[in-house]
Amino acid sequence: MTKEQPVILWTDVRKMSKFHQRLIGMLGEDQPTSDMAYWFPYCKSIHTWGMKEPIDVIALDKQQCIMEVRRFICPNEVHWFKGAHSLIETVASSYWPLESWLGKPVIFNKKQGAPRENYHFDCSINLNY
């Protein structure tokens, strides 16, 4: 018998809902780390203009299930994700086996004490162990 265990993917997820946040995205971060991610709700395309490093992008459907993973998207590119409802950007070379979790829902839990306007979350996924 297996039990669903939550696995915390990123401990600092920033919800990018305002126009200027969505336009800048990860560009505004000097040193993004593997614990950080940027969540773009109601979004199905990204650009990497001005980026210095490649990124990984995870596309989610309306139920927030992983539907596609693209690794090492290089700077100065545009990518569309057909059928996506939201996107997650993170530093390239994430050690999580995201491709093997296609169809699994991700869960965004609001961080305790986070200012309302910043929308910081923990992001987890439930896995069978």
PDB file of C-alpha atoms in Angstrom:
ATOM      1  CA  MET A   1       0.000   0.000   0.000  1.00  0.00           C
ATOM      2  CA  THR A   2       1.330   3.421  -0.911  1.00  0.00           C
ATOM      3  CA  LYS A   3       0.689   6.761   0.713  1.00  0.00           C
ATOM      4  CA  GLU A   4       0.715  10.178  -0.909  1.00  0.00           C
ATOM      5  CA  GLN A   5       3.639  12.113   0.549  1.00  0.00           C
ATOM      6  CA  PRO A   6       4.140  15.810  -0.234  1.00  0.00           C
ATOM      7  CA  VAL A   7       7.507  16.726  -1.716  1.00  0.00           C
ATOM      8  CA  ILE A   8       8.432  20.401  -1.530  1.00  0.00           C
ATOM      9  CA  LEU A   9       9.739  21.377  -4.964  1.00  0.00           C
ATOM     10  CA  TRP A  10      10.477  25.056  -4.311  1.00  0.00           C
ATOM     11  CA  THR A  11      10.376  26.910  -0.997  1.00  0.00           C
ATOM     12  CA  ASP A  12      10.194  30.404  -2.503  1.00  0.00           C
ATOM     13  CA  VAL A  13       7.589  30.671  -5.259  1.00  0.00           C
ATOM     14  CA  ARG A  14       6.611  34.152  -6.379  1.00  0.00           C
ATOM     15  CA  LYS A  15       3.257  34.690  -8.044  1.00  0.00           C
ATOM     16  CA  MET A  16       3.684  36.991 -11.041  1.00  0.00           C
ATOM     17  CA  SER A  17       0.247  38.495 -11.641  1.00  0.00           C
ATOM     18  CA  LYS A  18       0.929  42.171 -12.380  1.00  0.00           C
ATOM     19  CA  PHE A  19       1.987  43.313 -15.854  1.00  0.00           C
ATOM     20  CA  HIS A  20       5.426  44.610 -14.822  1.00  0.00           C
ATOM     21  CA  GLN A  21       6.115  41.429 -12.807  1.00  0.00           C
ATOM     22  CA  ARG A  22       5.183  39.247 -15.782  1.00  0.00           C
ATOM     23  CA  LEU A  23       7.286  41.320 -18.183  1.00  0.00           C
ATOM     24  CA  ILE A  24      10.419  41.172 -16.021  1.00  0.00           C
ATOM     25  CA  GLY A  25       9.992  37.746 -14.374  1.00  0.00           C
ATOM     26  CA  MET A  26      13.337  36.252 -13.346  1.00  0.00           C
ATOM     27  CA  LEU A  27      15.263  39.188 -14.837  1.00  0.00           C
ATOM     28  CA  GLY A  28      14.651  41.082 -11.613  1.00  0.00           C
ATOM     29  CA  GLU A  29      16.559  38.489  -9.576  1.00  0.00           C
ATOM     30  CA  ASP A  30      20.336  38.905  -9.242  1.00  0.00           C
ATOM     31  CA  GLN A  31      21.114  35.352  -8.121  1.00  0.00           C
ATOM     32  CA  PRO A  32      18.172  32.964  -8.561  1.00  0.00           C
ATOM     33  CA  THR A  33      18.643  29.690  -6.674  1.00  0.00           C
ATOM     34  CA  SER A  34      17.237  26.198  -7.138  1.00  0.00           C
ATOM     35  CA  ASP A  35      14.798  26.842  -4.253  1.00  0.00           C
ATOM     36  CA  MET A  36      13.174  29.728  -6.153  1.00  0.00           C
ATOM     37  CA  ALA A  37      10.474  29.613  -8.812  1.00  0.00           C
ATOM     38  CA  TYR A  38       8.226  32.127 -10.544  1.00  0.00           C
ATOM     39  CA  TRP A  39       4.585  31.214 -11.140  1.00  0.00           C
ATOM     40  CA  PHE A  40       2.752  32.908 -14.024  1.00  0.00           C
ATOM     41  CA  PRO A  41      -0.992  32.165 -13.705  1.00  0.00           C
ATOM     42  CA  TYR A  42      -3.152  32.504 -16.824  1.00  0.00           C
ATOM     43  CA  CYS A  43      -0.072  32.384 -19.036  1.00  0.00           C
ATOM     44  CA  LYS A  44       0.855  30.154 -21.972  1.00  0.00           C
ATOM     45  CA  SER A  45       3.990  31.807 -23.363  1.00  0.00           C
ATOM     46  CA  ILE A  46       7.306  33.145 -22.083  1.00  0.00           C
ATOM     47  CA  HIS A  47      10.196  35.174 -23.421  1.00  0.00           C
ATOM     48  CA  THR A  48      13.814  35.081 -22.318  1.00  0.00           C
ATOM     49  CA  TRP A  49      14.908  38.417 -23.778  1.00  0.00           C
ATOM     50  CA  GLY A  50      17.664  39.892 -21.653  1.00  0.00           C
ATOM     51  CA  MET A  51      18.245  36.713 -19.655  1.00  0.00           C
ATOM     52  CA  LYS A  52      21.855  35.735 -19.009  1.00  0.00           C
ATOM     53  CA  GLU A  53      21.297  32.067 -18.191  1.00  0.00           C
ATOM     54  CA  PRO A  54      18.965  29.358 -19.494  1.00  0.00           C
ATOM     55  CA  ILE A  55      15.837  28.431 -17.530  1.00  0.00           C
ATOM     56  CA  ASP A  56      13.512  25.459 -17.080  1.00  0.00           C
ATOM     57  CA  VAL A  57       9.785  25.976 -17.666  1.00  0.00           C
ATOM     58  CA  ILE A  58       6.967  23.790 -16.387  1.00  0.00           C
ATOM     59  CA  ALA A  59       3.529  24.127 -18.020  1.00  0.00           C
ATOM     60  CA  LEU A  60       0.426  23.439 -15.934  1.00  0.00           C
ATOM     61  CA  ASP A  61      -3.122  22.756 -17.104  1.00  0.00           C
ATOM     62  CA  LYS A  62      -6.301  24.201 -15.511  1.00  0.00           C
ATOM     63  CA  GLN A  63      -6.116  21.652 -12.686  1.00  0.00           C
ATOM     64  CA  GLN A  64      -2.475  22.682 -12.034  1.00  0.00           C
ATOM     65  CA  CYS A  65      -1.189  19.317 -13.237  1.00  0.00           C
ATOM     66  CA  ILE A  66       2.185  19.179 -14.959  1.00  0.00           C
ATOM     67  CA  MET A  67       1.512  18.888 -18.686  1.00  0.00           C
ATOM     68  CA  GLU A  68       4.916  19.743 -20.187  1.00  0.00           C
ATOM     69  CA  VAL A  69       8.491  20.386 -19.099  1.00  0.00           C
ATOM     70  CA  ARG A  70      11.056  22.223 -21.232  1.00  0.00           C
ATOM     71  CA  ARG A  71      14.623  22.242 -20.002  1.00  0.00           C
ATOM     72  CA  PHE A  72      17.424  24.700 -20.780  1.00  0.00           C
ATOM     73  CA  ILE A  73      15.447  27.361 -22.614  1.00  0.00           C
ATOM     74  CA  CYS A  74      18.188  29.693 -23.797  1.00  0.00           C
ATOM     75  CA  PRO A  75      18.247  33.503 -23.570  1.00  0.00           C
ATOM     76  CA  ASN A  76      16.524  35.594 -26.249  1.00  0.00           C
ATOM     77  CA  GLU A  77      13.858  33.057 -27.218  1.00  0.00           C
ATOM     78  CA  VAL A  78      10.043  32.959 -27.160  1.00  0.00           C
ATOM     79  CA  HIS A  79       8.163  29.758 -26.285  1.00  0.00           C
ATOM     80  CA  TRP A  80       4.436  28.943 -26.460  1.00  0.00           C
ATOM     81  CA  PHE A  81       2.857  26.093 -24.526  1.00  0.00           C
ATOM     82  CA  LYS A  82      -0.318  24.905 -26.242  1.00  0.00           C
ATOM     83  CA  GLY A  83      -3.090  24.176 -23.765  1.00  0.00           C
ATOM     84  CA  ALA A  84      -1.206  25.608 -20.772  1.00  0.00           C
ATOM     85  CA  HIS A  85      -3.117  27.524 -18.137  1.00  0.00           C
ATOM     86  CA  SER A  86      -0.083  28.674 -16.129  1.00  0.00           C
ATOM     87  CA  LEU A  87       3.708  28.400 -16.225  1.00  0.00           C
ATOM     88  CA  ILE A  88       6.485  28.000 -13.677  1.00  0.00           C
ATOM     89  CA  GLU A  89       9.984  29.326 -14.400  1.00  0.00           C
ATOM     90  CA  THR A  90      12.990  28.137 -12.448  1.00  0.00           C
ATOM     91  CA  VAL A  91      16.755  28.001 -12.886  1.00  0.00           C
ATOM     92  CA  ALA A  92      17.946  25.516 -15.479  1.00  0.00           C
ATOM     93  CA  SER A  93      19.134  22.068 -14.480  1.00  0.00           C
ATOM     94  CA  SER A  94      16.566  21.492 -11.767  1.00  0.00           C
ATOM     95  CA  TYR A  95      17.383  18.203 -10.080  1.00  0.00           C
ATOM     96  CA  TRP A  96      13.710  17.225  -9.811  1.00  0.00           C
ATOM     97  CA  PRO A  97      12.601  14.483 -12.238  1.00  0.00           C
ATOM     98  CA  LEU A  98       9.746  16.690 -13.453  1.00  0.00           C
ATOM     99  CA  GLU A  99       9.271  14.810 -16.727  1.00  0.00           C
ATOM    100  CA  SER A 100       8.389  11.644 -14.818  1.00  0.00           C
ATOM    101  CA  TRP A 101       5.649  13.541 -12.944  1.00  0.00           C
ATOM    102  CA  LEU A 102       3.557  14.502 -15.989  1.00  0.00           C
ATOM    103  CA  GLY A 103      -0.092  14.535 -14.950  1.00  0.00           C
ATOM    104  CA  LYS A 104       0.690  15.096 -11.247  1.00  0.00           C
ATOM    105  CA  PRO A 105      -0.884  18.206  -9.658  1.00  0.00           C
ATOM    106  CA  VAL A 106       1.290  20.806  -7.982  1.00  0.00           C
ATOM    107  CA  ILE A 107       0.058  22.536  -4.850  1.00  0.00           C
ATOM    108  CA  PHE A 108       0.730  26.184  -4.004  1.00  0.00           C
ATOM    109  CA  ASN A 109       0.638  26.842  -0.247  1.00  0.00           C
ATOM    110  CA  LYS A 110       0.791  30.484   0.878  1.00  0.00           C
ATOM    111  CA  LYS A 111       3.794  31.091   3.090  1.00  0.00           C
ATOM    112  CA  GLN A 112       3.025  32.081   6.664  1.00  0.00           C
ATOM    113  CA  GLY A 113       3.639  35.755   7.321  1.00  0.00           C
ATOM    114  CA  ALA A 114       4.255  36.632   3.664  1.00  0.00           C
ATOM    115  CA  PRO A 115       3.028  40.107   2.734  1.00  0.00           C
ATOM    116  CA  ARG A 116      -0.272  39.891   0.852  1.00  0.00           C
ATOM    117  CA  GLU A 117       0.964  41.859  -2.159  1.00  0.00           C
ATOM    118  CA  ASN A 118       4.056  39.669  -2.688  1.00  0.00           C
ATOM    119  CA  TYR A 119       2.194  36.345  -2.897  1.00  0.00           C
ATOM    120  CA  HIS A 120       5.000  34.048  -1.786  1.00  0.00           C
ATOM    121  CA  PHE A 121       4.214  30.324  -1.792  1.00  0.00           C
ATOM    122  CA  ASP A 122       5.735  26.947  -1.109  1.00  0.00           C
ATOM    123  CA  CYS A 123       5.156  24.627  -4.032  1.00  0.00           C
ATOM    124  CA  SER A 124       4.787  20.917  -3.478  1.00  0.00           C
ATOM    125  CA  ILE A 125       3.703  17.813  -5.317  1.00  0.00           C
ATOM    126  CA  ASN A 126       2.243  14.653  -3.807  1.00  0.00           C
ATOM    127  CA  LEU A 127       4.047  11.445  -4.705  1.00  0.00           C
ATOM    128  CA  ASN A 128       3.371   7.804  -3.952  1.00  0.00           C
ATOM    129  CA  TYR A 129       5.952   6.231  -1.654  1.00  0.00           C
TER     130      TYR A 129
END
